[in-house]
mmCIF file of C-alpha atoms and ligand atoms in Angstrom:
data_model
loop_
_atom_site.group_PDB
_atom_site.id
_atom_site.type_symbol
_atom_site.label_atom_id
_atom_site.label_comp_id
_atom_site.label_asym_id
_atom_site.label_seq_id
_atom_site.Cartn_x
_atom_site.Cartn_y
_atom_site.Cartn_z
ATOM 1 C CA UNK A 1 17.110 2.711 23.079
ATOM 2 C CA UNK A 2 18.598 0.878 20.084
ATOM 3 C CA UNK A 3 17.331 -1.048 16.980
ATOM 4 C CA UNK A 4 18.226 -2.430 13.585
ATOM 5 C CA UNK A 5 15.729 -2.813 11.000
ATOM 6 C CA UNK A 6 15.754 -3.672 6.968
ATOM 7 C CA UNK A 7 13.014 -2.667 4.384
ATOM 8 C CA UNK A 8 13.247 -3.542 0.741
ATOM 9 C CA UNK A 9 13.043 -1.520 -2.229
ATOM 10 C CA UNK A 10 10.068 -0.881 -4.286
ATOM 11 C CA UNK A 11 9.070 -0.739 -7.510
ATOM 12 C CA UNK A 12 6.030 0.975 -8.744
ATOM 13 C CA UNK A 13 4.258 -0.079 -11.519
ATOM 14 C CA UNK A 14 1.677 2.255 -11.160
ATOM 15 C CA UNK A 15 3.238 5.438 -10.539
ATOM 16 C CA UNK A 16 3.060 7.954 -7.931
ATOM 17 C CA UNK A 17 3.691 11.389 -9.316
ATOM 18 C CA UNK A 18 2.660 13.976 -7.850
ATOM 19 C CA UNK A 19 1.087 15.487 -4.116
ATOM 20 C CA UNK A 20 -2.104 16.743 -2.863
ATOM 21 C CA UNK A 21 -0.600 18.246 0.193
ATOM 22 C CA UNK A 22 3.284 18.641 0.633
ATOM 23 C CA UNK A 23 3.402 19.536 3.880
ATOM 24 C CA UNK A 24 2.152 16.146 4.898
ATOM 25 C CA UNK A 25 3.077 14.490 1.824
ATOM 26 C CA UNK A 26 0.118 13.080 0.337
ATOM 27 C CA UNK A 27 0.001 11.706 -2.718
ATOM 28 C CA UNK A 28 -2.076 13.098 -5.872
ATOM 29 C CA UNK A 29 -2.750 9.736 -6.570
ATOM 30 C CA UNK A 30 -2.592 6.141 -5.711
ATOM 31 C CA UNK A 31 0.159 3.702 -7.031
ATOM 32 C CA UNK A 32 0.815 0.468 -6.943
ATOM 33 C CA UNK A 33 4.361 -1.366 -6.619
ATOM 34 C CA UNK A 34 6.231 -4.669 -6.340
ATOM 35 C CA UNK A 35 8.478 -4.825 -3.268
ATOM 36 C CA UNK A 36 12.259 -5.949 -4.130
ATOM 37 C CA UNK A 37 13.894 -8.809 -3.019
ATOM 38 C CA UNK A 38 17.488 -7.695 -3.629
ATOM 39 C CA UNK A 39 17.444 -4.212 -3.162
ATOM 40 C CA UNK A 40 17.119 -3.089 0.474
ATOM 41 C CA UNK A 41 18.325 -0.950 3.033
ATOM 42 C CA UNK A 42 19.598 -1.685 6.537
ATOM 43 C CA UNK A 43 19.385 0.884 9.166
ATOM 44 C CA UNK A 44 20.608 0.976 12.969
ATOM 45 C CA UNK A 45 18.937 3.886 15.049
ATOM 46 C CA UNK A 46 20.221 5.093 19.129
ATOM 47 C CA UNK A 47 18.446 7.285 20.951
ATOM 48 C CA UNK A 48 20.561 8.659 23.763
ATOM 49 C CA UNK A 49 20.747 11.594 26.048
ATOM 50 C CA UNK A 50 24.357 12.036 25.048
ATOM 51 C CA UNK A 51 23.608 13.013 21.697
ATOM 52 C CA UNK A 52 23.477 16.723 21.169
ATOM 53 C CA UNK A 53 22.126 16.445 17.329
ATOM 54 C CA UNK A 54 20.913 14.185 14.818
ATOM 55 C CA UNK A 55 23.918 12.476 12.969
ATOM 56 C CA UNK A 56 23.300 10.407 10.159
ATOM 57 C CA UNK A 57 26.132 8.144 8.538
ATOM 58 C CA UNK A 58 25.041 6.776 4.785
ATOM 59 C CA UNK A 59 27.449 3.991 3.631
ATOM 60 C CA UNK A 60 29.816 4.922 6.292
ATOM 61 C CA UNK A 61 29.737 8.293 5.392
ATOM 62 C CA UNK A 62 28.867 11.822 7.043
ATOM 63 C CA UNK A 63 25.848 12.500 5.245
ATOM 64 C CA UNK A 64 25.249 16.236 3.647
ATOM 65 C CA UNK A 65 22.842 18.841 6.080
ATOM 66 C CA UNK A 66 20.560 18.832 3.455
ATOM 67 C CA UNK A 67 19.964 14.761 4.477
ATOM 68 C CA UNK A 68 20.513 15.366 8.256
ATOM 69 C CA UNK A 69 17.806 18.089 8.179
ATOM 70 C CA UNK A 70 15.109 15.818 6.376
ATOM 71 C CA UNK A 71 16.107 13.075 8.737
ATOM 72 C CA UNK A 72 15.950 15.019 11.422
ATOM 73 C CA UNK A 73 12.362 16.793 11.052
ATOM 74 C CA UNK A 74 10.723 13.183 10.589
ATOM 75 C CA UNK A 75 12.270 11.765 13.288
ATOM 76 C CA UNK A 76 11.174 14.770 15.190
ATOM 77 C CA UNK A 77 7.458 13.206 14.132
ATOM 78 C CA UNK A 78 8.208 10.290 15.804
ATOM 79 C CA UNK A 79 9.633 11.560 19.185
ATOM 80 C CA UNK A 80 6.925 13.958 19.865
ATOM 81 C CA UNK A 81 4.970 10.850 19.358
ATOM 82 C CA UNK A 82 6.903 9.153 21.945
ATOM 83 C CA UNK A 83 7.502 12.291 24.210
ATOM 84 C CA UNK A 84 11.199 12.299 24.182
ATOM 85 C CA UNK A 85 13.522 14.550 23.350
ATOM 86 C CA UNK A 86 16.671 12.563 23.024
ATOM 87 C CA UNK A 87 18.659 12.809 19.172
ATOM 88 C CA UNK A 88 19.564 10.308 17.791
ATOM 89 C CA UNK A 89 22.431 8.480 15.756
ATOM 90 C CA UNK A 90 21.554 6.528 12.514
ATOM 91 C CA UNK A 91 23.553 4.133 10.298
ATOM 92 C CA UNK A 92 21.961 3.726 7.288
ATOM 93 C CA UNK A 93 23.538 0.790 4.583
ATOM 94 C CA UNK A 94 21.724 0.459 1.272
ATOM 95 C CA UNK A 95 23.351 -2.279 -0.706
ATOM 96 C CA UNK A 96 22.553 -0.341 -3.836
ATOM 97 C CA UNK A 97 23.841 2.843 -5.497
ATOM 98 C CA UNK A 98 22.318 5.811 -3.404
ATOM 99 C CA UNK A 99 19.645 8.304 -5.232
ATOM 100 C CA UNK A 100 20.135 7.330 -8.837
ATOM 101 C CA UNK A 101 16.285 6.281 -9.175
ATOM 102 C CA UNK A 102 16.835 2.978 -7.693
ATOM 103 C CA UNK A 103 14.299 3.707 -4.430
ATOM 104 C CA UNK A 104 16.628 4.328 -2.053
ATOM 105 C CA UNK A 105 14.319 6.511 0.024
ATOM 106 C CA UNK A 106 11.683 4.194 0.033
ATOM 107 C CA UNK A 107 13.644 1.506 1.667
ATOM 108 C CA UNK A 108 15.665 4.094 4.028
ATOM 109 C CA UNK A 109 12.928 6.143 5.161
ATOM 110 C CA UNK A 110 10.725 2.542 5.791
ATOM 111 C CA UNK A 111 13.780 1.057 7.579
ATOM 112 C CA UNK A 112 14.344 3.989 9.743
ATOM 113 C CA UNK A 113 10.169 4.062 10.595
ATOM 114 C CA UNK A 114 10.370 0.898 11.744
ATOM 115 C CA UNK A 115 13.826 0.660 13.902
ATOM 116 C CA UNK A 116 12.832 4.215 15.410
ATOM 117 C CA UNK A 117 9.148 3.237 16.267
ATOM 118 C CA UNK A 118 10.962 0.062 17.714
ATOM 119 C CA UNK A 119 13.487 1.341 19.675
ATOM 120 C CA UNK A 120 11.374 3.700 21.279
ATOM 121 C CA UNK A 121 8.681 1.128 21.995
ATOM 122 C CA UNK A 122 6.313 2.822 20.055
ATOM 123 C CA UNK A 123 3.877 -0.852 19.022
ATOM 124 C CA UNK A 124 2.131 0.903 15.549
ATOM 125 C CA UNK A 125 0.590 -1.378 13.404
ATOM 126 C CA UNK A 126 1.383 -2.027 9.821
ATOM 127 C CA UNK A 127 -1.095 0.364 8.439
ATOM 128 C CA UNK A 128 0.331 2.849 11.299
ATOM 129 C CA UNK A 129 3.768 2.396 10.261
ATOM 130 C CA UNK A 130 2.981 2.895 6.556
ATOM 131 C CA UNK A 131 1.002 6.052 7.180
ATOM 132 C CA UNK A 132 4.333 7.560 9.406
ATOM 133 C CA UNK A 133 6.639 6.140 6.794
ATOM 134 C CA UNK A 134 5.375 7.970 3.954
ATOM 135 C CA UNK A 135 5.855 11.528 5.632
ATOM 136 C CA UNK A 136 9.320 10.142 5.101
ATOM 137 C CA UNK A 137 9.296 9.737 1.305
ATOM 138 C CA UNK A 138 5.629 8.694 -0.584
ATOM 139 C CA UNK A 139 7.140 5.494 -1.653
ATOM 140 C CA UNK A 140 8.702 4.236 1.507
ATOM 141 C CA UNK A 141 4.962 3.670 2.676
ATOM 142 C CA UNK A 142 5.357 0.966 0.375
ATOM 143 C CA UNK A 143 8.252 -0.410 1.266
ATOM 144 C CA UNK A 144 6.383 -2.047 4.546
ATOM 145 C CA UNK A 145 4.860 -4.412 2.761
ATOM 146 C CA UNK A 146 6.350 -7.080 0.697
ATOM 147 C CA UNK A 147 5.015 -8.670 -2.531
ATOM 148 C CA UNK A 148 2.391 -6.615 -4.088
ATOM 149 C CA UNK A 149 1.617 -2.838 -2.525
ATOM 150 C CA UNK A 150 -0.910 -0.207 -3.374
ATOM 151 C CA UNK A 151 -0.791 2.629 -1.823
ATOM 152 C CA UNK A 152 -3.628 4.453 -1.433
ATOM 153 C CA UNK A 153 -4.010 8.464 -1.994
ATOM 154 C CA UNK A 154 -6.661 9.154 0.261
ATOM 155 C CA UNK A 155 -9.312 11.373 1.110
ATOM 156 C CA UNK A 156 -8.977 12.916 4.656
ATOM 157 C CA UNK A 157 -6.883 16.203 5.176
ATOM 158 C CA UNK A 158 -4.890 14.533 7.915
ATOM 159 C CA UNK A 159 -3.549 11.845 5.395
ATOM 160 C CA UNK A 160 -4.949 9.312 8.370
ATOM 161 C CA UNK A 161 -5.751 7.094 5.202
ATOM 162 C CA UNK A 162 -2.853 7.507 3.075
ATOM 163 C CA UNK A 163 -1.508 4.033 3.637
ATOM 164 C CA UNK A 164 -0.607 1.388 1.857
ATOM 165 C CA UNK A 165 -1.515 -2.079 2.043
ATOM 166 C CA UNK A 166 -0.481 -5.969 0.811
ATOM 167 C CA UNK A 167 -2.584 -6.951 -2.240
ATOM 168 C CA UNK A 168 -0.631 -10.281 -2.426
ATOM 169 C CA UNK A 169 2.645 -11.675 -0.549
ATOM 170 C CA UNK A 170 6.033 -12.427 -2.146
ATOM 171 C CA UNK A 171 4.820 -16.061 -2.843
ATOM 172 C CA UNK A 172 1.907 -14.838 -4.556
ATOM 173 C CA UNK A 173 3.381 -14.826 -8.185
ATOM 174 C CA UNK A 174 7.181 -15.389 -9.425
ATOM 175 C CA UNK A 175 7.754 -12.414 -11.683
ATOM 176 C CA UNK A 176 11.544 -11.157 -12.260
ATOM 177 C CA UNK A 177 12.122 -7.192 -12.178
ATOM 178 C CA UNK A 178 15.395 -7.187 -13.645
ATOM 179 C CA UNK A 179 17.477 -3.643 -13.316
ATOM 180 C CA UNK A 180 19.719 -2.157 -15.907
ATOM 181 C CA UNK A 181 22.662 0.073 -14.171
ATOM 182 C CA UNK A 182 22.913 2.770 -16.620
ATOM 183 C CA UNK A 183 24.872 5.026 -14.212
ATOM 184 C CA UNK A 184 25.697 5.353 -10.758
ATOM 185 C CA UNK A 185 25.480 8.983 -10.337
ATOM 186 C CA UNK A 186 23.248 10.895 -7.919
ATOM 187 C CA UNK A 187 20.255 12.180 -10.002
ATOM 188 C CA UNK A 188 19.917 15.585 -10.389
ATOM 189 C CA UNK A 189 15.970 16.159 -9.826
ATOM 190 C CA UNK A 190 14.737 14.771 -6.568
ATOM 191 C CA UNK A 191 11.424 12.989 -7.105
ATOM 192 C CA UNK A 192 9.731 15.508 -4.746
ATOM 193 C CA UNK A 193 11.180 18.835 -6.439
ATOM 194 C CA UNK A 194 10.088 17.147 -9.935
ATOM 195 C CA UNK A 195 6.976 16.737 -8.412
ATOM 196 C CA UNK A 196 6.258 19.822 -7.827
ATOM 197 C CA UNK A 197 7.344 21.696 -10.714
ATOM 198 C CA UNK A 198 5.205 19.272 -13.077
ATOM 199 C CA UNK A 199 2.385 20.335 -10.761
ATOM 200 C CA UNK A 200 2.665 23.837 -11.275
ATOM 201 C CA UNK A 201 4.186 23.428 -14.566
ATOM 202 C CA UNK A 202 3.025 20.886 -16.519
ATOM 203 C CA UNK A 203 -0.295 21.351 -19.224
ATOM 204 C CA UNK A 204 -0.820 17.570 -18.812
ATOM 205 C CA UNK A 205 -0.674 16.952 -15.037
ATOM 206 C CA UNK A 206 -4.450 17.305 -14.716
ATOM 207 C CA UNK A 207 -5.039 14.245 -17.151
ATOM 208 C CA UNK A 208 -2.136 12.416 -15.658
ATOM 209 C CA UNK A 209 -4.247 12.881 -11.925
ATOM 210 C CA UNK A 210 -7.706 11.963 -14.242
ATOM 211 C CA UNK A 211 -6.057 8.917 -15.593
ATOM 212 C CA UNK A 212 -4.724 7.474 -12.646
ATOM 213 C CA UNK A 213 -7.985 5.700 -10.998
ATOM 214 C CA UNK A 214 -8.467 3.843 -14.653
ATOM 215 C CA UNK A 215 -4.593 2.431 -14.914
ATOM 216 C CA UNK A 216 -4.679 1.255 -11.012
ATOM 217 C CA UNK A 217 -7.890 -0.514 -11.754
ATOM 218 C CA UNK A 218 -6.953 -2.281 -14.864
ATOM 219 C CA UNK A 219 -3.359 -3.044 -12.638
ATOM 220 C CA UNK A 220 -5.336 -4.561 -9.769
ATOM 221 C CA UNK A 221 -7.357 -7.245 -12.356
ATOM 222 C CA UNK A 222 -4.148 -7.775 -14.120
ATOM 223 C CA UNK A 223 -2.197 -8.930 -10.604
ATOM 224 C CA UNK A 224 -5.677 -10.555 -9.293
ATOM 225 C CA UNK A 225 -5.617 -12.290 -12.719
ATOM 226 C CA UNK A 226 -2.241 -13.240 -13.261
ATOM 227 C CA UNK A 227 -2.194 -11.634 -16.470
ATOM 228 C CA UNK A 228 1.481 -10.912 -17.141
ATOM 229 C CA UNK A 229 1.508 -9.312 -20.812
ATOM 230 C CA UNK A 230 -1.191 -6.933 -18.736
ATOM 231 C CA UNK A 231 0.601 -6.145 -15.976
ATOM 232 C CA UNK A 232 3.680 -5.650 -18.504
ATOM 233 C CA UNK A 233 1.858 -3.262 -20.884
ATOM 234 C CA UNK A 234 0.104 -1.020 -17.964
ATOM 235 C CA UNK A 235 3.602 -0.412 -16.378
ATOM 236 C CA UNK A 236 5.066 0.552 -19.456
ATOM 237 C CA UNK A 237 2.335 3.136 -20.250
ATOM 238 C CA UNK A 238 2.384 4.176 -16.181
ATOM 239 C CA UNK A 239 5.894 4.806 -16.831
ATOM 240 C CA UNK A 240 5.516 6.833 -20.117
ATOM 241 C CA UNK A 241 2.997 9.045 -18.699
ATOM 242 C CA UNK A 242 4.633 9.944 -15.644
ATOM 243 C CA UNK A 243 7.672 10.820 -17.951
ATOM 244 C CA UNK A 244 5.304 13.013 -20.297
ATOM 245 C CA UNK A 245 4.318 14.737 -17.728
ATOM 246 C CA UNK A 246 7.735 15.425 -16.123
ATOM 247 C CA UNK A 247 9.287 16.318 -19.907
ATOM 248 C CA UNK A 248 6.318 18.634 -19.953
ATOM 249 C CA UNK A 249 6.785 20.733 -17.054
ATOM 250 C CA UNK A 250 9.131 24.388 -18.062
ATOM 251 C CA UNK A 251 11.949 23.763 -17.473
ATOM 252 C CA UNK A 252 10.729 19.854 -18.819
ATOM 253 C CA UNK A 253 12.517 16.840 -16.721
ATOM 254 C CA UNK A 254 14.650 14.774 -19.067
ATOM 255 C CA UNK A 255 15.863 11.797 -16.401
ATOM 256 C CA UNK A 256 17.035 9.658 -18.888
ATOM 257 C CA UNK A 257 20.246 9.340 -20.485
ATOM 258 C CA UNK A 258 21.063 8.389 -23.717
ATOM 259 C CA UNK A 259 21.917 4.162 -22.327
ATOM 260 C CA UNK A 260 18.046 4.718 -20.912
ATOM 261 C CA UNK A 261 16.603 5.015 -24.604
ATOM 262 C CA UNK A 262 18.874 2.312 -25.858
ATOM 263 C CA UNK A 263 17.456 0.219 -23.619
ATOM 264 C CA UNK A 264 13.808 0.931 -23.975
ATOM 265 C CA UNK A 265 14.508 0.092 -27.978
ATOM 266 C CA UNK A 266 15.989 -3.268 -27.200
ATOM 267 C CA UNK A 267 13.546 -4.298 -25.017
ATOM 268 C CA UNK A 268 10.546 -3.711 -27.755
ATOM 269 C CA UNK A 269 12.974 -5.298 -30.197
ATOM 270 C CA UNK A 270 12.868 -8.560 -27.443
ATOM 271 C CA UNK A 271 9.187 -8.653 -27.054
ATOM 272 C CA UNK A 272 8.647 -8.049 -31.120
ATOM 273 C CA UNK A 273 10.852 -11.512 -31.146
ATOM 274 C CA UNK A 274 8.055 -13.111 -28.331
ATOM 275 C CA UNK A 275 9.770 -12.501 -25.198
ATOM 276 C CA UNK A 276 7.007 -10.707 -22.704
ATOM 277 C CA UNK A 277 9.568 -8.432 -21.348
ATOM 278 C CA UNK A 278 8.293 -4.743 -20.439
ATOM 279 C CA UNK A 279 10.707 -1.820 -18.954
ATOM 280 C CA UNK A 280 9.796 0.916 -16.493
ATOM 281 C CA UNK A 281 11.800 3.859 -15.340
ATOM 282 C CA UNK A 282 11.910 6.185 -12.543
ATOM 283 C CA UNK A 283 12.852 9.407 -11.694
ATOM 284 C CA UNK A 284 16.155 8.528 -12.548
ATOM 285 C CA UNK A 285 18.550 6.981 -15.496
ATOM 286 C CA UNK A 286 18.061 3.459 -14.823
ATOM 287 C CA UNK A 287 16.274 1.200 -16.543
ATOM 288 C CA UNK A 288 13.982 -1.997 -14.894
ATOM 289 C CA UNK A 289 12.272 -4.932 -16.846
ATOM 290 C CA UNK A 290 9.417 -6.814 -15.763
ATOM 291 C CA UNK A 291 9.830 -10.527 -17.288
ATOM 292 C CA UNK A 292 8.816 -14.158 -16.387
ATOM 293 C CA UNK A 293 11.297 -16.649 -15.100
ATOM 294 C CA UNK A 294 11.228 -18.300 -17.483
ATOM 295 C CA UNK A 295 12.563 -15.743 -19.648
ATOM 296 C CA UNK A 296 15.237 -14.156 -17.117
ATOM 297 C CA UNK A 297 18.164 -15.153 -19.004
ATOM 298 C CA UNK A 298 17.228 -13.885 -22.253
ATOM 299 C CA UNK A 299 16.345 -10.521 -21.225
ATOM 300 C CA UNK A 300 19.828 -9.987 -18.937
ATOM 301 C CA UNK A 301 21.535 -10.857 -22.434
ATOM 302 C CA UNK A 302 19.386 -8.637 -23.797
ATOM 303 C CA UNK A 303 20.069 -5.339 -21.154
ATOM 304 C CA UNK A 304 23.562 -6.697 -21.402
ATOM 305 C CA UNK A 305 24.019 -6.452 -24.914
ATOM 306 C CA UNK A 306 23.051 -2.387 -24.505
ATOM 307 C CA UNK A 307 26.289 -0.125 -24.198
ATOM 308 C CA UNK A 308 26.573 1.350 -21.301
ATOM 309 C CA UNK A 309 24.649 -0.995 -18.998
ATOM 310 C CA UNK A 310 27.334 -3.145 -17.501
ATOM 311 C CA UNK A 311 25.241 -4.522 -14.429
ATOM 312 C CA UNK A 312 22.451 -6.121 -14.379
ATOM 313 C CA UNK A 313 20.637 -6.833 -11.006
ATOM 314 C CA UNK A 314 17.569 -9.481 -10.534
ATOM 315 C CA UNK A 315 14.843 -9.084 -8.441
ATOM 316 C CA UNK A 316 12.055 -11.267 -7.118
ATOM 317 C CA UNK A 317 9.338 -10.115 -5.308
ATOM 318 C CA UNK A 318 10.341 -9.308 -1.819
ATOM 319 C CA UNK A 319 9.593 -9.398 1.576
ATOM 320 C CA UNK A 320 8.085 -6.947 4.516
ATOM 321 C CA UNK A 321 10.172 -4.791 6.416
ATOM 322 C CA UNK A 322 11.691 -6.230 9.323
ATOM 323 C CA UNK A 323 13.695 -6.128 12.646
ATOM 324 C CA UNK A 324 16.705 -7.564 13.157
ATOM 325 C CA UNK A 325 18.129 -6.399 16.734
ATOM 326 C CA UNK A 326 16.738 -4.731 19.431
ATOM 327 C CA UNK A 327 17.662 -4.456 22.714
ATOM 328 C CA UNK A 328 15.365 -5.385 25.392
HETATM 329 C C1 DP6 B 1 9.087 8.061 -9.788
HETATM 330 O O1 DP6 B 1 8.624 8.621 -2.950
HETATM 331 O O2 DP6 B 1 10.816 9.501 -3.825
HETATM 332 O O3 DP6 B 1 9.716 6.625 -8.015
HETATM 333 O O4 DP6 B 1 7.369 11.437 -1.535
HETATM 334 O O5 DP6 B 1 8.733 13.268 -2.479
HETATM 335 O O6 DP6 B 1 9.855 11.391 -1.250
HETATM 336 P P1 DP6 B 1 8.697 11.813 -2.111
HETATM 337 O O7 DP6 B 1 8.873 11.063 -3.492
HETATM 338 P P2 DP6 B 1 9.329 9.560 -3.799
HETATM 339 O O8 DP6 B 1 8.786 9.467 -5.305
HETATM 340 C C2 DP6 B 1 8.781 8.296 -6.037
HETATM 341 C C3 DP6 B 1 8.486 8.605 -7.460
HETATM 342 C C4 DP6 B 1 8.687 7.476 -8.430
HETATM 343 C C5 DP6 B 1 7.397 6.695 -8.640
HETATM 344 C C6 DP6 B 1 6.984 5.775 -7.533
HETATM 345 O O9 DP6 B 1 7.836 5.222 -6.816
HETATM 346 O O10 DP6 B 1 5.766 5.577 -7.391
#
């Protein structure tokens, strides 16, 4: 019982911040992202009887407990799904630097949904595989899809329909998402543990929740209408809120460093010289621009000319996750 399987990374332009139930993780609110085409991750699952516990190798390495347990308890979701019992052995490359903000769980936790279901002959649909993927990681429900994703926060206490779904493929719209290394350290707030201390903490998490429906609205009519200074200007202000509200909670969330702000400056100082370029930043240090092809080149030269950013990666939109071995 073996598969491979790759997911890309995502993006969100609308953010998700925030959960209406952890235990199951649903999301406070709905987001909506842009799949990657160069980030992804590639993950190999066996299920065999000689296994007496999970293992879990990241990048070749032994990966901490503390990854091996959350690892473990989804893919316990999955096997009592499937009625097994056998553990399991997982190799998990991302061809990206691991936790710095750069979406690593989205893609690992949608690759591993996807060569687990597989390689137990689970046959879930899309929606199905979203919906298991995000008690992974929220934003690895994403990471099914390719192109343009929104995820939707749902209403049911299961979380039966908290899913996302495809608002557009890949070929839909060439837009570049361009990302600014700023460092290559591990951050040190997870998304989920920021989560929840802006939830409990936070005096503006309750607008940040009221917001939401108004920003993913405006974001749908912007993709729907091709409207790139739009889209551009509604992921920028996503972004800022979601950072308010982290910098808000006690003790606030600062994930920026000091190469983070440079680069926010320069890229207002490129779009003051007519350049539609727009950043957005996750819960992390680096720093990602949204720009037309047109305009790629100028605004690498323009991350590159930032010190302290010495790699800059491009991204197209991307595809939906997908199998690449399984044994029959
Ligand atoms: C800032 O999906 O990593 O990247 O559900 O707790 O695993 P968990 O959180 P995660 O959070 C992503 C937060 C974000 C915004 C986004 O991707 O929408």
């Amino acid at each position: 019982m073996k598969c491979r399987a790759r997911a890309h990374a995502n993006i969100a332009l609308i953010k998700y911040w925030g959960k209406r139930d952890a235990r199951l993780n649903l999301p406070a609110v709905g987001s909506i992202s842009l799949t990657l085409s160069t980030l992804r991750s590639e993950t190999e699952i066996v299920f065999s009887d000689e296994i007496e516990q999970d293992v879990l190798f990241l990048n070749g390495q032994k990966a901490k407990p503390k990854e091996v347990a959350r690892v473990s308890s989804f893919l316990d979701l999955i096997r009592d799904r499937a009625k097994i019992k056998q553990k399991a052995r997982i190799n998990s490359f991302n061809n990206f630097p691991t936790a710095a903000g750069l979406a690593s769980s989205a893609s690992g936790f949608a690759a591993l949904t996807l060569a687990a279901t597989r390689a137990l002959r689970l046959n879930l649909s899309a929606r199905e595989l979203s919906v298991l993927a995000r008690r992974g990681s929220g934003s690895a429900a994403r990471s099914i899809f390719g192109g343009f994703v929104e995820m939707h926060k749902g209403v049911s206490d299961d979380g039966s329909d908290a899913f996302a779904e495809q608002l557009f493929p890949p070929d839909y719209w060439d837009i570049r998402l361009l990302i600014g290394i700023t460092s290559e350290q591990p951050k040190k707030v997870g998304s989920t543990d920021g989560m929840t201390l802006s939830k409990e903490t936070s005096p503006y998490y309750r607008n940040w929740i009221e917001t939401q429906e108004y920003d993913l609205q405006q974001m749908r009519e912007a993709i729907k209408t091709k409207d790139f200074p739009k889209l551009g200007e509604l992921s920028e202000h996503s972004c800022l809120k979601m950072h308010a509200v982290a910098l808000s909670g006690n003790p606030g969330i600062i994930y920026w460093n000091a190469v983070t702000v440079e680069a926010m400056h320069a890229v207002r100082e490129l779009r003051r010289t007519g350049v539609p370029a727009f950043f957005t930043i996750d819960a992390g240090p680096q720093i990602k621009v949204l720009c037309l092809p047109e305009d790629e080149q100028k605004t690498r030269d323009c991350l590159l000319s930032v010190p302290g950013i010495e790699r800059v990666i491009v991204n197209r939109p991307g595809p939906d996750a997908q199998i690449l071995e399984e044994d029959n």
